[in-house]
Short mmCIF file of C-alpha atoms in Angstrom, two decimals:
data_model
loop_
_atom_site.label_atom_id
_atom_site.label_comp_id
_atom_site.label_asym_id
_atom_site.label_seq_id
_atom_site.Cartn_x
_atom_site.Cartn_y
_atom_site.Cartn_z
CA MET A 1 -11.13 32.67 -15.20
CA ARG A 2 -10.51 29.16 -16.56
CA ALA A 3 -11.27 26.15 -14.37
CA ALA A 4 -12.08 22.45 -14.65
CA VAL A 5 -15.78 22.43 -13.78
CA CYS A 6 -17.62 19.23 -12.86
CA SER A 7 -21.25 19.91 -13.84
CA GLN A 8 -22.40 16.29 -13.63
CA LEU A 9 -20.89 13.17 -12.11
CA GLY A 10 -19.37 10.74 -14.58
CA PRO A 11 -16.13 9.42 -16.05
CA ALA A 12 -13.20 11.51 -14.83
CA GLN A 13 -11.63 11.50 -18.29
CA ASP A 14 -14.63 13.52 -19.57
CA LEU A 15 -13.86 16.50 -17.34
CA THR A 16 -13.19 19.66 -19.35
CA VAL A 17 -12.15 23.27 -18.75
CA GLY A 18 -14.61 26.16 -18.84
CA GLU A 19 -15.02 29.75 -17.65
CA ILE A 20 -16.22 30.76 -14.18
CA PRO A 21 -16.15 34.12 -12.31
CA ASP A 22 -12.95 35.19 -10.61
CA PRO A 23 -13.03 34.48 -6.86
CA THR A 24 -13.07 37.25 -4.25
CA PRO A 25 -11.45 36.72 -0.84
CA GLY A 26 -13.71 37.12 2.16
CA PRO A 27 -12.74 37.76 5.78
CA GLY A 28 -9.76 35.69 6.80
CA GLN A 29 -9.04 34.64 3.21
CA VAL A 30 -6.45 35.34 0.53
CA ARG A 31 -6.66 35.02 -3.23
CA LEU A 32 -3.94 33.03 -4.96
CA GLU A 33 -2.78 32.89 -8.53
CA VAL A 34 -2.37 29.15 -9.05
CA ARG A 35 0.95 28.17 -10.57
CA SER A 36 0.61 24.43 -10.02
CA ALA A 37 -2.20 22.11 -8.88
CA GLY A 38 -1.45 18.62 -7.62
CA VAL A 39 -3.46 15.71 -9.02
CA ASN A 40 -4.58 13.03 -6.57
CA TYR A 41 -6.63 9.85 -6.75
CA VAL A 42 -9.30 11.42 -4.58
CA ASP A 43 -9.86 14.16 -7.19
CA ALA A 44 -10.99 11.55 -9.72
CA LEU A 45 -13.23 9.89 -7.12
CA PHE A 46 -14.96 13.24 -6.47
CA VAL A 47 -15.67 13.70 -10.18
CA GLU A 48 -17.09 10.18 -10.53
CA GLY A 49 -19.19 10.44 -7.36
CA ARG A 50 -17.30 7.59 -5.69
CA TYR A 51 -15.94 9.50 -2.71
CA GLN A 52 -17.69 9.46 0.67
CA ILE A 53 -18.11 13.25 0.49
CA LYS A 54 -20.50 14.38 -2.26
CA PRO A 55 -20.12 18.13 -2.97
CA PRO A 56 -23.07 19.90 -4.60
CA LEU A 57 -22.85 20.40 -8.36
CA PRO A 58 -21.24 22.17 -10.05
CA PHE A 59 -17.83 22.12 -8.37
CA VAL A 60 -14.16 22.45 -9.26
CA PRO A 61 -12.00 19.52 -8.08
CA GLY A 62 -8.42 19.84 -6.88
CA SER A 63 -7.26 19.95 -3.27
CA GLU A 64 -3.57 20.93 -3.42
CA VAL A 65 -2.18 24.08 -5.00
CA ALA A 66 0.96 26.15 -5.06
CA GLY A 67 0.88 29.76 -6.14
CA VAL A 68 1.37 33.40 -5.30
CA VAL A 69 -0.70 35.60 -3.02
CA VAL A 70 -2.33 38.33 -5.15
CA GLU A 71 -5.00 39.75 -2.81
CA VAL A 72 -5.65 39.73 0.92
CA GLY A 73 -9.21 39.89 2.25
CA PRO A 74 -10.41 41.79 5.32
CA ASP A 75 -9.64 40.64 8.85
CA THR A 76 -6.52 38.75 7.79
CA ASP A 77 -3.97 39.71 10.43
CA GLY A 78 -0.79 37.75 9.89
CA ALA A 79 -1.53 36.95 6.25
CA PRO A 80 1.49 36.80 3.92
CA GLU A 81 2.17 39.80 1.72
CA PRO A 82 1.10 39.78 -1.94
CA GLY A 83 3.82 38.14 -4.02
CA THR A 84 4.59 35.47 -1.41
CA ARG A 85 4.88 31.92 -2.71
CA VAL A 86 2.59 29.62 -0.76
CA LEU A 87 1.01 26.19 -0.88
CA ALA A 88 -2.55 25.53 0.22
CA SER A 89 -4.73 22.54 1.03
CA ILE A 90 -8.24 23.63 0.08
CA GLY A 91 -10.34 20.47 -0.34
CA LEU A 92 -11.92 21.59 -3.63
CA GLY A 93 -11.36 24.31 -6.23
CA GLY A 94 -7.69 23.80 -7.10
CA PHE A 95 -7.99 23.02 -10.81
CA ALA A 96 -8.34 26.69 -11.71
CA GLU A 97 -6.34 29.79 -12.54
CA GLN A 98 -7.14 31.34 -9.15
CA VAL A 99 -8.42 30.16 -5.76
CA VAL A 100 -9.32 31.66 -2.41
CA ALA A 101 -8.01 29.98 0.72
CA PRO A 102 -8.30 30.69 4.45
CA ILE A 103 -5.08 32.00 5.92
CA ASP A 104 -4.81 28.98 8.24
CA ALA A 105 -4.70 26.70 5.18
CA ILE A 106 -1.67 28.30 3.54
CA VAL A 107 2.02 27.81 4.25
CA ALA A 108 4.99 29.66 2.78
CA ILE A 109 7.04 27.56 0.35
CA PRO A 110 10.73 27.20 1.27
CA ASP A 111 13.18 28.46 -1.34
CA GLY A 112 14.51 24.95 -1.97
CA LEU A 113 11.18 23.63 -3.28
CA SER A 114 9.70 24.24 -6.72
CA ASP A 115 6.06 25.16 -7.20
CA ASN A 116 5.39 21.73 -8.67
CA GLN A 117 6.99 19.92 -5.73
CA ALA A 118 5.05 22.07 -3.28
CA ALA A 119 1.74 21.36 -5.04
CA THR A 120 2.20 17.60 -4.67
CA LEU A 121 3.89 17.37 -1.30
CA VAL A 122 1.31 17.73 1.43
CA GLN A 123 -1.27 15.00 0.79
CA SER A 124 1.21 12.19 0.14
CA TYR A 125 3.87 13.13 2.67
CA ALA A 126 1.45 14.14 5.42
CA THR A 127 -0.40 10.85 4.98
CA MET A 128 2.78 8.84 5.40
CA ARG A 129 4.29 10.92 8.21
CA PHE A 130 0.94 10.64 10.02
CA ALA A 131 0.85 6.89 9.35
CA PHE A 132 4.41 6.17 10.49
CA THR A 133 4.46 8.40 13.58
CA ARG A 134 0.86 8.58 14.83
CA ARG A 135 -0.99 5.47 13.61
CA THR A 136 1.99 3.18 14.11
CA THR A 137 5.69 3.67 14.87
CA VAL A 138 8.32 2.76 12.30
CA ARG A 139 11.65 2.03 13.95
CA ALA A 140 15.18 2.14 12.58
CA GLY A 141 16.22 -1.14 11.00
CA GLU A 142 12.67 -2.42 10.41
CA TRP A 143 11.60 -3.72 7.01
CA VAL A 144 8.84 -1.67 5.39
CA ALA A 145 7.11 -3.14 2.32
CA VAL A 146 5.45 -0.58 0.04
CA LEU A 147 2.80 -1.76 -2.41
CA GLY A 148 2.18 0.47 -5.42
CA ALA A 149 5.62 1.87 -4.76
CA SER A 150 5.90 4.15 -7.80
CA GLY A 151 2.73 6.13 -7.08
CA GLY A 152 2.58 9.35 -5.11
CA ILE A 153 1.78 7.65 -1.79
CA GLY A 154 4.31 4.90 -2.50
CA MET A 155 7.17 7.28 -3.24
CA ALA A 156 6.38 9.31 -0.11
CA ALA A 157 6.21 6.11 1.94
CA ILE A 158 9.68 5.10 0.77
CA ASP A 159 11.11 8.51 1.52
CA VAL A 160 9.56 8.88 4.98
CA ALA A 161 10.46 5.30 5.95
CA ARG A 162 14.07 5.83 4.91
CA ASP A 163 14.21 9.08 6.88
CA LEU A 164 13.10 7.10 9.95
CA GLY A 165 15.95 4.62 9.42
CA ALA A 166 13.88 1.75 8.01
CA ARG A 167 14.77 -0.57 5.14
CA VAL A 168 12.33 -0.63 2.22
CA VAL A 169 11.21 -3.30 -0.22
CA ALA A 170 9.25 -1.76 -3.11
CA VAL A 171 6.47 -3.63 -4.90
CA ALA A 172 5.33 -2.47 -8.35
CA SER A 173 4.24 -3.86 -11.72
CA SER A 174 7.20 -3.02 -13.98
CA GLU A 175 10.96 -2.58 -13.90
CA GLN A 176 10.56 1.06 -14.92
CA ARG A 177 8.36 1.73 -11.90
CA LEU A 178 10.76 -0.12 -9.64
CA ASP A 179 13.68 1.94 -10.97
CA ARG A 180 11.86 5.03 -9.67
CA ALA A 181 11.45 3.38 -6.29
CA VAL A 182 15.14 2.47 -6.10
CA ALA A 183 16.10 6.05 -6.95
CA GLN A 184 13.89 7.14 -4.04
CA GLY A 185 15.70 4.83 -1.63
CA ALA A 186 14.19 1.35 -1.85
CA GLU A 187 16.72 -1.34 -0.96
CA ALA A 188 14.91 -4.32 -2.50
CA THR A 189 12.25 -4.68 -5.21
CA ILE A 190 9.53 -7.10 -6.31
CA ASN A 191 8.04 -6.97 -9.81
CA THR A 192 4.48 -8.30 -9.54
CA ALA A 193 4.28 -8.75 -13.32
CA THR A 194 6.73 -11.65 -13.03
CA LEU A 195 4.95 -13.43 -10.15
CA GLY A 196 3.07 -16.23 -11.85
CA SER A 197 2.22 -14.29 -15.00
CA ALA A 198 4.01 -12.15 -17.55
CA ASP A 199 0.80 -10.15 -18.10
CA PRO A 200 0.77 -7.03 -15.87
CA SER A 201 -3.05 -6.87 -16.18
CA THR A 202 -3.43 -10.24 -14.47
CA PRO A 203 -4.29 -10.00 -10.74
CA VAL A 204 -1.25 -10.50 -8.57
CA ASP A 205 -0.51 -14.05 -7.41
CA GLY A 206 -0.99 -13.68 -3.66
CA VAL A 207 1.01 -16.73 -2.64
CA ALA A 208 3.92 -15.75 -4.86
CA LEU A 209 3.87 -12.18 -3.53
CA LYS A 210 3.80 -13.38 0.08
CA ASN A 211 6.78 -15.66 -0.55
CA ALA A 212 8.68 -12.94 -2.40
CA LEU A 213 8.14 -10.48 0.47
CA ARG A 214 9.35 -12.98 3.04
CA GLU A 215 12.41 -13.78 0.96
CA ALA A 216 13.27 -10.13 0.33
CA THR A 217 13.03 -9.28 4.04
CA VAL A 218 14.78 -12.45 5.20
CA GLY A 219 11.88 -13.83 7.20
CA GLY A 220 9.07 -11.30 7.33
CA VAL A 221 7.86 -7.72 6.92
CA ASP A 222 7.59 -5.41 9.93
CA VAL A 223 5.32 -2.81 8.31
CA ALA A 224 3.40 -3.20 5.03
CA VAL A 225 1.97 -0.07 3.37
CA ASP A 226 -1.07 -0.82 1.21
CA PRO A 227 -2.66 1.89 -0.96
CA VAL A 228 -3.64 -0.76 -3.54
CA GLY A 229 -6.15 -3.26 -2.12
CA GLY A 230 -7.24 -6.36 -4.00
CA PRO A 231 -5.40 -9.67 -3.55
CA ALA A 232 -2.14 -7.91 -2.64
CA THR A 233 -3.60 -6.97 0.76
CA GLU A 234 -3.91 -10.50 2.06
CA ALA A 235 -0.49 -11.37 0.64
CA ALA A 236 1.06 -8.47 2.55
CA LEU A 237 -0.77 -9.50 5.73
CA ARG A 238 0.48 -13.09 5.47
CA ALA A 239 4.03 -11.84 4.86
CA LEU A 240 4.13 -9.92 8.17
CA ASP A 241 6.60 -11.03 10.82
CA ALA A 242 5.68 -11.27 14.52
CA PHE A 243 4.12 -8.00 15.73
CA GLY A 244 3.96 -6.82 12.10
CA ARG A 245 1.61 -3.98 11.10
CA LEU A 246 -0.47 -3.73 7.94
CA VAL A 247 -1.15 -0.06 7.15
CA ILE A 248 -4.28 0.39 5.00
CA ILE A 249 -4.15 3.62 2.96
CA GLY A 250 -6.65 3.01 0.15
CA PHE A 251 -7.87 0.77 -2.66
CA ALA A 252 -6.39 1.98 -5.94
CA ALA A 253 -6.93 -1.46 -7.49
CA GLY A 254 -10.66 -0.92 -7.02
CA ASP A 255 -11.36 -4.01 -4.93
CA ILE A 256 -11.84 -3.74 -1.17
CA PRO A 257 -10.36 -6.95 0.20
CA VAL A 258 -11.96 -9.33 2.69
CA ILE A 259 -9.29 -10.05 5.30
CA PRO A 260 -9.06 -13.39 7.17
CA ALA A 261 -9.15 -12.48 10.85
CA ASN A 262 -7.12 -15.54 11.85
CA GLN A 263 -4.13 -14.05 9.99
CA VAL A 264 -4.35 -10.99 12.23
CA LEU A 265 -4.44 -13.15 15.32
CA LEU A 266 -1.43 -15.22 14.25
CA ARG A 267 1.94 -13.78 15.26
CA ASN A 268 0.30 -10.84 17.08
CA ARG A 269 -0.23 -8.81 13.94
CA THR A 270 -2.04 -5.47 13.72
CA ILE A 271 -4.07 -3.80 10.97
CA VAL A 272 -4.04 0.00 11.05
CA GLY A 273 -6.35 2.27 9.05
CA VAL A 274 -5.04 5.65 7.93
CA ASP A 275 -7.41 8.52 7.08
CA TRP A 276 -5.13 11.53 7.27
CA GLY A 277 -7.71 13.86 5.69
CA ALA A 278 -10.33 13.31 8.39
CA TRP A 279 -7.71 13.66 11.12
CA ALA A 280 -6.36 16.86 9.56
CA MET A 281 -9.81 18.47 9.46
CA ALA A 282 -10.48 17.50 13.08
CA ASN A 283 -7.03 18.61 14.28
CA PRO A 284 -6.02 21.63 12.14
CA ALA A 285 -3.37 23.00 14.51
CA GLU A 286 -1.65 19.65 14.91
CA ASN A 287 -1.82 19.05 11.16
CA LEU A 288 -0.33 22.48 10.43
CA ALA A 289 2.60 21.60 12.69
CA LEU A 290 2.98 18.30 10.83
CA VAL A 291 3.06 20.10 7.47
CA HIS A 292 5.61 22.64 8.73
CA ASP A 293 7.84 19.79 9.90
CA ILE A 294 7.61 18.09 6.49
CA LEU A 295 8.47 21.30 4.63
CA SER A 296 11.37 21.96 6.99
CA ASP A 297 12.73 18.44 6.48
CA ALA A 298 12.35 18.73 2.71
CA ALA A 299 14.15 22.09 2.66
CA ALA A 300 16.93 20.59 4.80
CA GLY A 301 17.38 17.65 2.44
CA ARG A 302 16.07 14.98 4.81
CA LEU A 303 13.08 14.31 2.55
CA HIS A 304 13.28 14.15 -1.22
CA PRO A 305 9.97 14.91 -2.96
CA GLN A 306 10.12 14.04 -6.64
CA GLU A 307 9.56 16.57 -9.40
CA PRO A 308 6.11 15.64 -10.75
CA THR A 309 5.15 15.35 -14.39
CA GLU A 310 3.66 18.62 -15.63
CA TYR A 311 0.51 18.89 -17.78
CA ARG A 312 -1.55 21.80 -19.01
CA LEU A 313 -4.86 22.38 -17.23
CA ASP A 314 -6.66 21.58 -20.49
CA HIS A 315 -5.45 17.97 -20.17
CA VAL A 316 -7.23 17.45 -16.84
CA GLY A 317 -9.54 14.70 -18.12
CA ALA A 318 -6.75 12.65 -19.66
CA VAL A 319 -4.58 12.97 -16.55
CA LEU A 320 -7.38 11.86 -14.22
CA GLY A 321 -8.15 8.95 -16.55
CA ASP A 322 -4.51 7.86 -16.55
CA LEU A 323 -4.46 8.09 -12.76
CA LEU A 324 -7.50 5.84 -12.44
CA ASN A 325 -6.21 3.19 -14.84
CA ARG A 326 -2.83 3.26 -13.08
CA SER A 327 -0.86 4.20 -16.19
CA LEU A 328 0.47 7.32 -14.47
CA ALA A 329 3.66 6.74 -12.47
CA GLY A 330 4.56 9.14 -9.71
CA LYS A 331 2.90 12.50 -9.13
CA ALA A 332 1.38 14.86 -11.69
CA VAL A 333 0.48 18.55 -11.68
CA LEU A 334 -1.81 20.71 -13.77
CA VAL A 335 -0.47 24.11 -14.75
CA PRO A 336 -3.09 26.78 -15.67
#
């Protein structure tokens, strides 16, 4: 079968597709025909050797897939019948025509969701539902600022915050990206490209961003979601109101910020780290319940996952490269 095989660590844009043997399900596993594989920032980090987990070479990246059950292995009581549409979180191996997955890692896809939506739903939405309900509590009427608002995490953050009754100010680097955030439910927007410089490649002006956030929220942010890092982190921290919470998701800008501790002390602020993946692995039953709740809410129309941009599997290198240089807005999927 065809798969994107990482034989040596290096630039993600150099990843190509090759041939590997078809997988065979073992006990407690099913084999899926992959219809759609979600593309995430962590996939590129794996390929470049910049993630904290270093899988042995060679490996196939890709952690989220949607597909159809085609074969059930032995000792799989309760497994879905062949032909059932399912999504799976598998850690690695998703950028391929077929995968095997343990039965406790697969969930039936509701009729109201497309394969592409299902393949990009879990990581982003589970991260933000976990962040807003288990790492902190977002309350109705609070102001939530979302940095990197047009990315996968950003769009999920807007959607989950709105479902919880919060008001959202979206922060992104272009009007086109902000238009996506508004369509997702953002009430206010801040274009970082216009804060002190017309050049989007220039690092954000932290003072200007802090002031813009305070103005947009009429005094201060209650919860700031930061998947970006760099100078925007301190700006978001300084923009927090009393008892405000800064939620650290990741560092897509590449720079891990140094945070002034006095700004945490002032106004009784809190900084919260969110590592949904580690929690999910340590608490599989609780995570499965979280995922079922998200799918149920999406099927019921409470959550609104966007249709991702679709690419052929052969374009895996270009898509990962675009993701790393932040020229890819929203979610993307690879279709074998």
